[in-house]
Amino acid sequence: MTLQSIRSITEYNISTFRRHYVSEIAGSLGDLGTFLPIALALAANGTVSLASTLIFSGLFNILTGLFFGIPLPVQPMKAIAAVAIARSFSPGSIAAAGIFVAAVLFLGSITGLLQWFTRVVPIPVVKGIQVGAGLSLVMAACTTLHGLGWTHPSWADNRLWAIGVFVALLLTNSTPKRLPYALVVFIIGVVLAIIRSSLKSNLPSFSIWHPSIVIPVGSEWSEGAVDAGLGQLPLTTLNSVVAVVHLAADLLPSVPTPSVTAIGLSVSIMNLIGVWFGAMPVCHGSGGLAAQYRFGARSGASVVFLGVCKLVLGLVFGESLVNLLHRWKMRVESRCTCLRRRGTRGGWS
């Protein structure tokens, strides 16, 4: 990438943000529905550091926005995350999985194998991957509704809110000028979370990030690479590299489309750096790009804004957020234990 191309991308980012800053900010939030639940679940299990995840994903958001000039997401490696949550991976195991995938992608990028793979994969397969990614997010959202009642777990978190948010999404689709739906929903969610935390005296406090190094040892290498990394490789290659390049060309034809090699190197470098500090393995993805575009993002300025917010949050509040997660997890486990005991007494199991 030449200095001239970086300068033109920077000018495009700045001009787009100045003209459509509300849409850019709203669009930057489009992929948080995938990022936050997985990051919080992994942090609650002690598998990753939430502070490191926020800081390094924030840095990667900023860099991808500056170098590529498109709303390219930085999202969890979902196959690795699913295995890590199900099997309660150690920090070393999930780091090994991220390093394995990053190393394979790095070799594929510098040798030209990714370029060859992109040429031989039919376009219908790529489009099918994009549809599949969208459907998987829809199914994941529907699954979470099973744990909600009409009035519980709380007045601020129940099925009524979910239905209201969905109806609002449909209404914004029919308006001539789209409202910043994601931004409005995010602000409402933050306000409700602050009110609930204030009532329970659980607000986060200032706690500066203290970095620590994670080095996989012994069986953690094989556990991470074989049990989680191998399953992630096809998903990352097809959805996070090949499909995201095709989708970027379709959605943003006026912006230079990143090459497959550049995206592959980006994913590999992110993980070859972040996971050593306990950060969650991350990638780019067509689903996240589509979500951010849908909610208004049109340039790299959107993800730069998101990256700055993540970076500040991780540096200043990261450790206290982890403590809140642990207290929340203990409270949930305690309630589940009480329910199981009551059920045993009542005759159900």
Short mmCIF file of C-alpha atoms in Angstrom, two decimals:
data_model
loop_
_atom_site.label_atom_id
_atom_site.label_comp_id
_atom_site.label_asym_id
_atom_site.label_seq_id
_atom_site.Cartn_x
_atom_site.Cartn_y
_atom_site.Cartn_z
CA MET A 1 0.00 0.00 0.00
CA THR A 2 1.48 3.32 -1.11
CA LEU A 3 1.50 6.60 0.79
CA GLN A 4 -0.78 8.11 -1.86
CA SER A 5 -3.42 5.40 -1.37
CA ILE A 6 -3.33 5.87 2.40
CA ARG A 7 -3.76 9.62 1.90
CA SER A 8 -6.76 9.15 -0.40
CA ILE A 9 -8.37 6.67 2.03
CA THR A 10 -7.86 9.12 4.90
CA GLU A 11 -9.47 11.93 2.92
CA TYR A 12 -12.41 9.67 2.06
CA ASN A 13 -12.84 8.65 5.71
CA ILE A 14 -12.76 12.23 6.96
CA SER A 15 -15.11 13.62 4.30
CA THR A 16 -17.61 10.78 4.78
CA PHE A 17 -17.62 11.17 8.57
CA ARG A 18 -18.11 14.95 8.32
CA ARG A 19 -21.09 14.59 5.99
CA HIS A 20 -22.72 11.56 7.62
CA TYR A 21 -21.34 11.30 11.14
CA VAL A 22 -24.63 10.04 12.63
CA SER A 23 -24.86 7.21 10.10
CA GLU A 24 -21.19 6.34 10.54
CA ILE A 25 -21.52 6.14 14.33
CA ALA A 26 -24.74 4.13 14.08
CA GLY A 27 -23.18 1.77 11.53
CA SER A 28 -20.15 1.16 13.72
CA LEU A 29 -22.44 -0.55 16.24
CA GLY A 30 -23.88 -3.01 13.73
CA ASP A 31 -21.60 -5.91 14.64
CA LEU A 32 -21.67 -5.54 18.45
CA GLY A 33 -24.51 -8.05 18.65
CA THR A 34 -21.97 -10.72 17.67
CA PHE A 35 -18.88 -9.31 19.36
CA LEU A 36 -20.17 -8.55 22.86
CA PRO A 37 -21.97 -11.81 23.79
CA ILE A 38 -19.04 -14.00 22.75
CA ALA A 39 -16.41 -11.76 24.35
CA LEU A 40 -18.38 -11.58 27.61
CA ALA A 41 -18.98 -15.35 27.69
CA LEU A 42 -15.28 -16.11 27.15
CA ALA A 43 -14.23 -13.51 29.73
CA ALA A 44 -16.72 -14.84 32.31
CA ASN A 45 -15.14 -18.29 31.91
CA GLY A 46 -11.66 -16.86 32.40
CA THR A 47 -10.69 -18.01 28.91
CA VAL A 48 -9.73 -14.54 27.63
CA SER A 49 -9.01 -11.16 29.14
CA LEU A 50 -11.88 -8.78 28.48
CA ALA A 51 -9.62 -5.76 28.88
CA SER A 52 -7.08 -7.13 26.38
CA THR A 53 -9.88 -8.11 23.99
CA LEU A 54 -11.32 -4.59 24.03
CA ILE A 55 -7.92 -2.94 23.69
CA PHE A 56 -6.53 -5.06 20.87
CA SER A 57 -9.78 -5.34 18.93
CA GLY A 58 -10.06 -1.56 19.28
CA LEU A 59 -6.54 -1.09 17.89
CA PHE A 60 -7.32 -3.46 15.02
CA ASN A 61 -10.57 -1.58 14.30
CA ILE A 62 -8.62 1.66 14.04
CA LEU A 63 -5.91 0.20 11.80
CA THR A 64 -8.30 -1.58 9.43
CA GLY A 65 -10.38 1.58 9.11
CA LEU A 66 -7.29 3.65 8.31
CA PHE A 67 -5.74 1.18 5.86
CA PHE A 68 -8.79 -0.21 4.04
CA GLY A 69 -11.27 2.70 4.19
CA ILE A 70 -14.32 0.43 4.52
CA PRO A 71 -16.41 -0.59 7.58
CA LEU A 72 -14.50 -3.85 7.95
CA PRO A 73 -15.51 -5.61 11.19
CA VAL A 74 -13.23 -7.12 13.81
CA GLN A 75 -15.30 -10.00 15.15
CA PRO A 76 -14.74 -13.22 17.12
CA MET A 77 -13.60 -16.44 15.49
CA LYS A 78 -16.91 -18.18 16.14
CA ALA A 79 -15.86 -21.83 15.74
CA ILE A 80 -12.98 -21.35 18.17
CA ALA A 81 -15.21 -19.44 20.59
CA ALA A 82 -17.90 -22.15 20.51
CA VAL A 83 -15.42 -24.92 21.35
CA ALA A 84 -13.67 -22.77 23.97
CA ILE A 85 -16.94 -21.99 25.76
CA ALA A 86 -18.24 -25.56 25.60
CA ARG A 87 -15.00 -27.06 26.90
CA SER A 88 -13.90 -24.20 29.19
CA PHE A 89 -10.58 -23.71 27.42
CA SER A 90 -7.63 -22.31 29.31
CA PRO A 91 -6.16 -19.00 28.07
CA GLY A 92 -3.25 -20.96 26.59
CA SER A 93 -5.50 -23.28 24.59
CA ILE A 94 -7.52 -20.54 22.94
CA ALA A 95 -4.32 -18.60 22.25
CA ALA A 96 -2.88 -21.70 20.54
CA ALA A 97 -6.00 -21.98 18.37
CA GLY A 98 -5.70 -18.36 17.27
CA ILE A 99 -1.97 -18.69 16.56
CA PHE A 100 -2.53 -21.85 14.50
CA VAL A 101 -5.18 -20.24 12.27
CA ALA A 102 -3.09 -17.07 11.95
CA ALA A 103 0.01 -19.01 10.92
CA VAL A 104 -1.84 -21.00 8.24
CA LEU A 105 -3.44 -17.83 6.83
CA PHE A 106 -0.10 -16.05 6.84
CA LEU A 107 1.50 -18.83 4.80
CA GLY A 108 -1.46 -18.88 2.42
CA SER A 109 -1.22 -15.12 1.94
CA ILE A 110 2.51 -14.85 1.24
CA THR A 111 2.59 -17.91 -1.03
CA GLY A 112 -0.41 -16.88 -3.14
CA LEU A 113 -2.55 -19.87 -2.13
CA LEU A 114 -5.37 -17.58 -1.00
CA GLN A 115 -5.43 -15.89 -4.41
CA TRP A 116 -5.62 -19.27 -6.11
CA PHE A 117 -8.33 -20.43 -3.73
CA THR A 118 -10.39 -17.31 -4.48
CA ARG A 119 -10.19 -17.96 -8.22
CA VAL A 120 -11.36 -21.57 -8.00
CA VAL A 121 -14.24 -21.01 -5.55
CA PRO A 122 -17.48 -20.43 -7.54
CA ILE A 123 -19.38 -17.19 -6.92
CA PRO A 124 -22.60 -19.03 -5.89
CA VAL A 125 -20.63 -20.68 -3.09
CA VAL A 126 -19.47 -17.27 -1.89
CA LYS A 127 -23.03 -15.91 -1.99
CA GLY A 128 -24.24 -18.98 -0.13
CA ILE A 129 -21.69 -18.34 2.59
CA GLN A 130 -22.98 -14.78 2.96
CA VAL A 131 -26.57 -15.99 3.24
CA GLY A 132 -25.53 -18.68 5.69
CA ALA A 133 -23.73 -16.17 7.87
CA GLY A 134 -26.85 -14.01 8.01
CA LEU A 135 -29.12 -16.96 8.81
CA SER A 136 -26.78 -18.16 11.56
CA LEU A 137 -27.05 -14.76 13.25
CA VAL A 138 -30.85 -14.86 12.97
CA MET A 139 -30.98 -18.34 14.50
CA ALA A 140 -28.59 -17.30 17.27
CA ALA A 141 -30.83 -14.33 18.08
CA CYS A 142 -33.94 -16.54 18.15
CA THR A 143 -32.17 -19.01 20.45
CA THR A 144 -31.51 -16.32 23.04
CA LEU A 145 -35.24 -15.59 23.22
CA HIS A 146 -35.84 -18.99 24.82
CA GLY A 147 -34.19 -17.72 27.99
CA LEU A 148 -36.45 -14.68 28.20
CA GLY A 149 -39.91 -14.45 29.70
CA TRP A 150 -42.50 -11.75 29.23
CA THR A 151 -41.37 -9.98 32.41
CA HIS A 152 -38.13 -11.70 33.45
CA PRO A 153 -35.17 -11.85 34.06
CA SER A 154 -35.96 -8.18 34.85
CA TRP A 155 -38.09 -5.21 33.85
CA ALA A 156 -35.25 -4.06 31.55
CA ASP A 157 -34.47 -7.44 30.01
CA ASN A 158 -37.38 -9.49 28.74
CA ARG A 159 -39.29 -10.64 25.69
CA LEU A 160 -41.31 -7.42 25.44
CA TRP A 161 -38.15 -5.43 24.84
CA ALA A 162 -37.01 -7.92 22.18
CA ILE A 163 -40.31 -7.65 20.31
CA GLY A 164 -40.28 -3.87 20.56
CA VAL A 165 -36.75 -3.66 19.14
CA PHE A 166 -37.68 -5.99 16.27
CA VAL A 167 -40.79 -3.98 15.40
CA ALA A 168 -38.74 -0.79 15.45
CA LEU A 169 -36.28 -2.39 13.01
CA LEU A 170 -39.10 -3.19 10.60
CA LEU A 171 -40.47 0.34 10.84
CA THR A 172 -37.11 1.94 10.12
CA ASN A 173 -36.83 -0.17 6.96
CA SER A 174 -40.02 1.40 5.60
CA THR A 175 -39.08 5.03 6.27
CA PRO A 176 -37.87 7.11 3.30
CA LYS A 177 -34.84 8.27 5.26
CA ARG A 178 -33.41 5.63 7.57
CA LEU A 179 -33.15 6.55 11.20
CA PRO A 180 -29.98 5.68 13.15
CA TYR A 181 -31.65 2.56 14.51
CA ALA A 182 -28.54 0.88 15.92
CA LEU A 183 -27.43 4.06 17.68
CA VAL A 184 -30.85 4.61 19.30
CA VAL A 185 -31.11 0.99 20.47
CA PHE A 186 -27.55 1.08 21.81
CA ILE A 187 -28.17 4.27 23.78
CA ILE A 188 -31.38 2.85 25.28
CA GLY A 189 -29.52 -0.32 26.24
CA VAL A 190 -26.70 1.62 27.90
CA VAL A 191 -29.15 3.77 29.86
CA LEU A 192 -31.05 0.71 31.10
CA ALA A 193 -27.80 -1.02 32.04
CA ILE A 194 -26.62 2.02 34.01
CA ILE A 195 -29.93 2.26 35.86
CA ARG A 196 -29.88 -1.45 36.77
CA SER A 197 -26.23 -1.31 37.84
CA SER A 198 -26.83 1.82 39.91
CA LEU A 199 -29.72 0.17 41.77
CA LYS A 200 -27.48 -2.78 42.62
CA SER A 201 -24.34 -0.68 43.27
CA ASN A 202 -22.53 -2.53 40.49
CA LEU A 203 -21.22 0.34 38.39
CA PRO A 204 -17.70 -0.18 36.98
CA SER A 205 -14.86 1.82 38.51
CA PHE A 206 -11.63 3.19 37.10
CA SER A 207 -9.10 0.37 36.87
CA ILE A 208 -6.11 0.75 34.55
CA TRP A 209 -5.26 -2.24 32.37
CA HIS A 210 -2.30 -4.34 33.51
CA PRO A 211 -1.03 -6.42 30.56
CA SER A 212 0.00 -10.03 31.05
CA ILE A 213 1.52 -12.52 28.64
CA VAL A 214 -0.18 -15.80 27.68
CA ILE A 215 2.12 -18.56 26.41
CA PRO A 216 0.58 -21.92 25.45
CA VAL A 217 2.40 -24.91 26.92
CA GLY A 218 2.36 -28.67 26.43
CA SER A 219 -1.01 -30.12 25.45
CA GLU A 220 -2.55 -26.65 25.08
CA TRP A 221 -0.97 -26.44 21.63
CA SER A 222 -2.57 -29.63 20.35
CA GLU A 223 -5.88 -28.96 22.12
CA GLY A 224 -6.19 -25.49 20.64
CA ALA A 225 -4.92 -26.26 17.13
CA VAL A 226 -6.66 -29.60 16.58
CA ASP A 227 -9.88 -29.27 18.57
CA ALA A 228 -10.69 -25.65 17.67
CA GLY A 229 -8.26 -24.30 15.07
CA LEU A 230 -8.92 -26.89 12.34
CA GLY A 231 -12.67 -26.25 12.47
CA GLN A 232 -12.09 -22.50 12.24
CA LEU A 233 -9.85 -22.61 9.14
CA PRO A 234 -12.52 -23.16 6.44
CA LEU A 235 -14.87 -20.67 8.10
CA THR A 236 -12.19 -17.98 8.27
CA THR A 237 -10.90 -18.61 4.76
CA LEU A 238 -14.31 -18.57 3.10
CA ASN A 239 -16.29 -16.08 5.19
CA SER A 240 -13.61 -13.78 6.62
CA VAL A 241 -11.40 -13.54 3.55
CA VAL A 242 -13.03 -14.61 0.28
CA ALA A 243 -16.64 -13.61 1.01
CA VAL A 244 -15.74 -10.31 2.65
CA VAL A 245 -13.73 -9.22 -0.41
CA HIS A 246 -16.63 -10.04 -2.77
CA LEU A 247 -19.15 -8.29 -0.51
CA ALA A 248 -17.00 -5.17 -0.17
CA ALA A 249 -16.83 -4.92 -3.96
CA ASP A 250 -20.64 -5.27 -4.21
CA LEU A 251 -21.56 -2.84 -1.43
CA LEU A 252 -18.88 -0.18 -1.91
CA PRO A 253 -17.88 -0.13 -5.59
CA SER A 254 -16.57 3.45 -5.34
CA VAL A 255 -13.98 2.48 -2.74
CA PRO A 256 -10.90 0.41 -3.70
CA THR A 257 -11.60 -3.20 -2.69
CA PRO A 258 -8.93 -4.79 -0.48
CA SER A 259 -7.18 -7.78 -2.00
CA VAL A 260 -7.57 -11.27 -0.64
CA THR A 261 -3.89 -11.25 0.29
CA ALA A 262 -4.28 -8.02 2.27
CA ILE A 263 -7.30 -9.34 4.19
CA GLY A 264 -5.52 -12.64 4.88
CA LEU A 265 -2.46 -10.84 6.21
CA SER A 266 -4.68 -8.57 8.30
CA VAL A 267 -6.40 -11.52 10.01
CA SER A 268 -3.11 -13.33 10.61
CA ILE A 269 -1.28 -10.29 12.01
CA MET A 270 -4.17 -9.43 14.35
CA ASN A 271 -3.98 -12.84 15.98
CA LEU A 272 -0.20 -13.19 15.91
CA ILE A 273 -0.17 -10.09 18.13
CA GLY A 274 -3.31 -10.01 20.27
CA VAL A 275 -3.65 -13.56 21.56
CA TRP A 276 -0.26 -13.42 23.31
CA PHE A 277 -1.85 -10.85 25.65
CA GLY A 278 -4.96 -12.90 26.36
CA ALA A 279 -7.14 -11.25 23.70
CA MET A 280 -9.89 -13.18 21.95
CA PRO A 281 -9.00 -14.61 18.49
CA VAL A 282 -10.60 -12.33 15.90
CA CYS A 283 -11.19 -12.11 12.16
CA HIS A 284 -13.06 -10.08 9.57
CA GLY A 285 -16.41 -11.32 8.30
CA SER A 286 -18.98 -10.73 5.60
CA GLY A 287 -21.84 -10.81 8.13
CA GLY A 288 -20.32 -8.03 10.19
CA LEU A 289 -19.60 -5.94 7.10
CA ALA A 290 -23.20 -6.36 5.92
CA ALA A 291 -24.55 -5.40 9.36
CA GLN A 292 -22.43 -2.27 9.64
CA TYR A 293 -23.33 -1.24 6.09
CA ARG A 294 -27.03 -1.87 6.79
CA PHE A 295 -27.01 0.50 9.76
CA GLY A 296 -25.28 3.32 7.91
CA ALA A 297 -21.51 2.78 7.80
CA ARG A 298 -19.89 3.64 4.48
CA SER A 299 -16.24 4.29 5.33
CA GLY A 300 -13.42 3.25 7.62
CA ALA A 301 -14.23 6.19 9.89
CA SER A 302 -17.05 4.17 11.42
CA VAL A 303 -14.78 1.40 12.70
CA VAL A 304 -12.12 3.93 13.72
CA PHE A 305 -14.73 5.54 15.98
CA LEU A 306 -15.69 2.14 17.38
CA GLY A 307 -12.05 1.24 17.90
CA VAL A 308 -11.36 4.39 19.90
CA CYS A 309 -14.34 3.65 22.16
CA LYS A 310 -13.18 0.05 22.73
CA LEU A 311 -9.63 1.18 23.40
CA VAL A 312 -10.61 3.75 26.02
CA LEU A 313 -13.06 1.35 27.68
CA GLY A 314 -10.47 -1.41 27.89
CA LEU A 315 -7.67 0.81 29.16
CA VAL A 316 -9.71 2.63 31.82
CA PHE A 317 -12.47 0.23 32.89
CA GLY A 318 -11.29 -3.16 31.62
CA GLU A 319 -10.27 -4.78 34.90
CA SER A 320 -13.35 -3.60 36.79
CA LEU A 321 -15.57 -4.93 33.98
CA VAL A 322 -13.97 -8.33 34.47
CA ASN A 323 -14.74 -8.20 38.19
CA LEU A 324 -18.37 -7.34 37.41
CA LEU A 325 -18.56 -10.32 35.06
CA HIS A 326 -17.25 -12.66 37.74
CA ARG A 327 -19.76 -11.36 40.28
CA TRP A 328 -22.55 -11.73 37.71
CA LYS A 329 -21.46 -15.28 36.90
CA MET A 330 -21.35 -16.25 40.60
CA ARG A 331 -24.82 -14.76 41.12
CA VAL A 332 -26.24 -16.69 38.15
CA GLU A 333 -24.62 -19.94 39.30
CA SER A 334 -25.96 -19.41 42.82
CA ARG A 335 -29.49 -18.87 41.50
CA CYS A 336 -29.24 -21.98 39.30
CA THR A 337 -28.08 -24.03 42.29
CA CYS A 338 -31.06 -22.80 44.36
CA LEU A 339 -33.46 -23.65 41.54
CA ARG A 340 -32.00 -27.13 41.18
CA ARG A 341 -32.36 -27.73 44.92
CA ARG A 342 -35.97 -26.54 44.89
CA GLY A 343 -36.68 -28.71 41.87
CA THR A 344 -35.18 -31.76 43.55
CA ARG A 345 -37.38 -31.22 46.57
CA GLY A 346 -40.42 -30.68 44.37
CA GLY A 347 -39.84 -33.89 42.42
CA TRP A 348 -38.52 -32.58 39.07
CA SER A 349 -34.96 -32.83 37.77
#
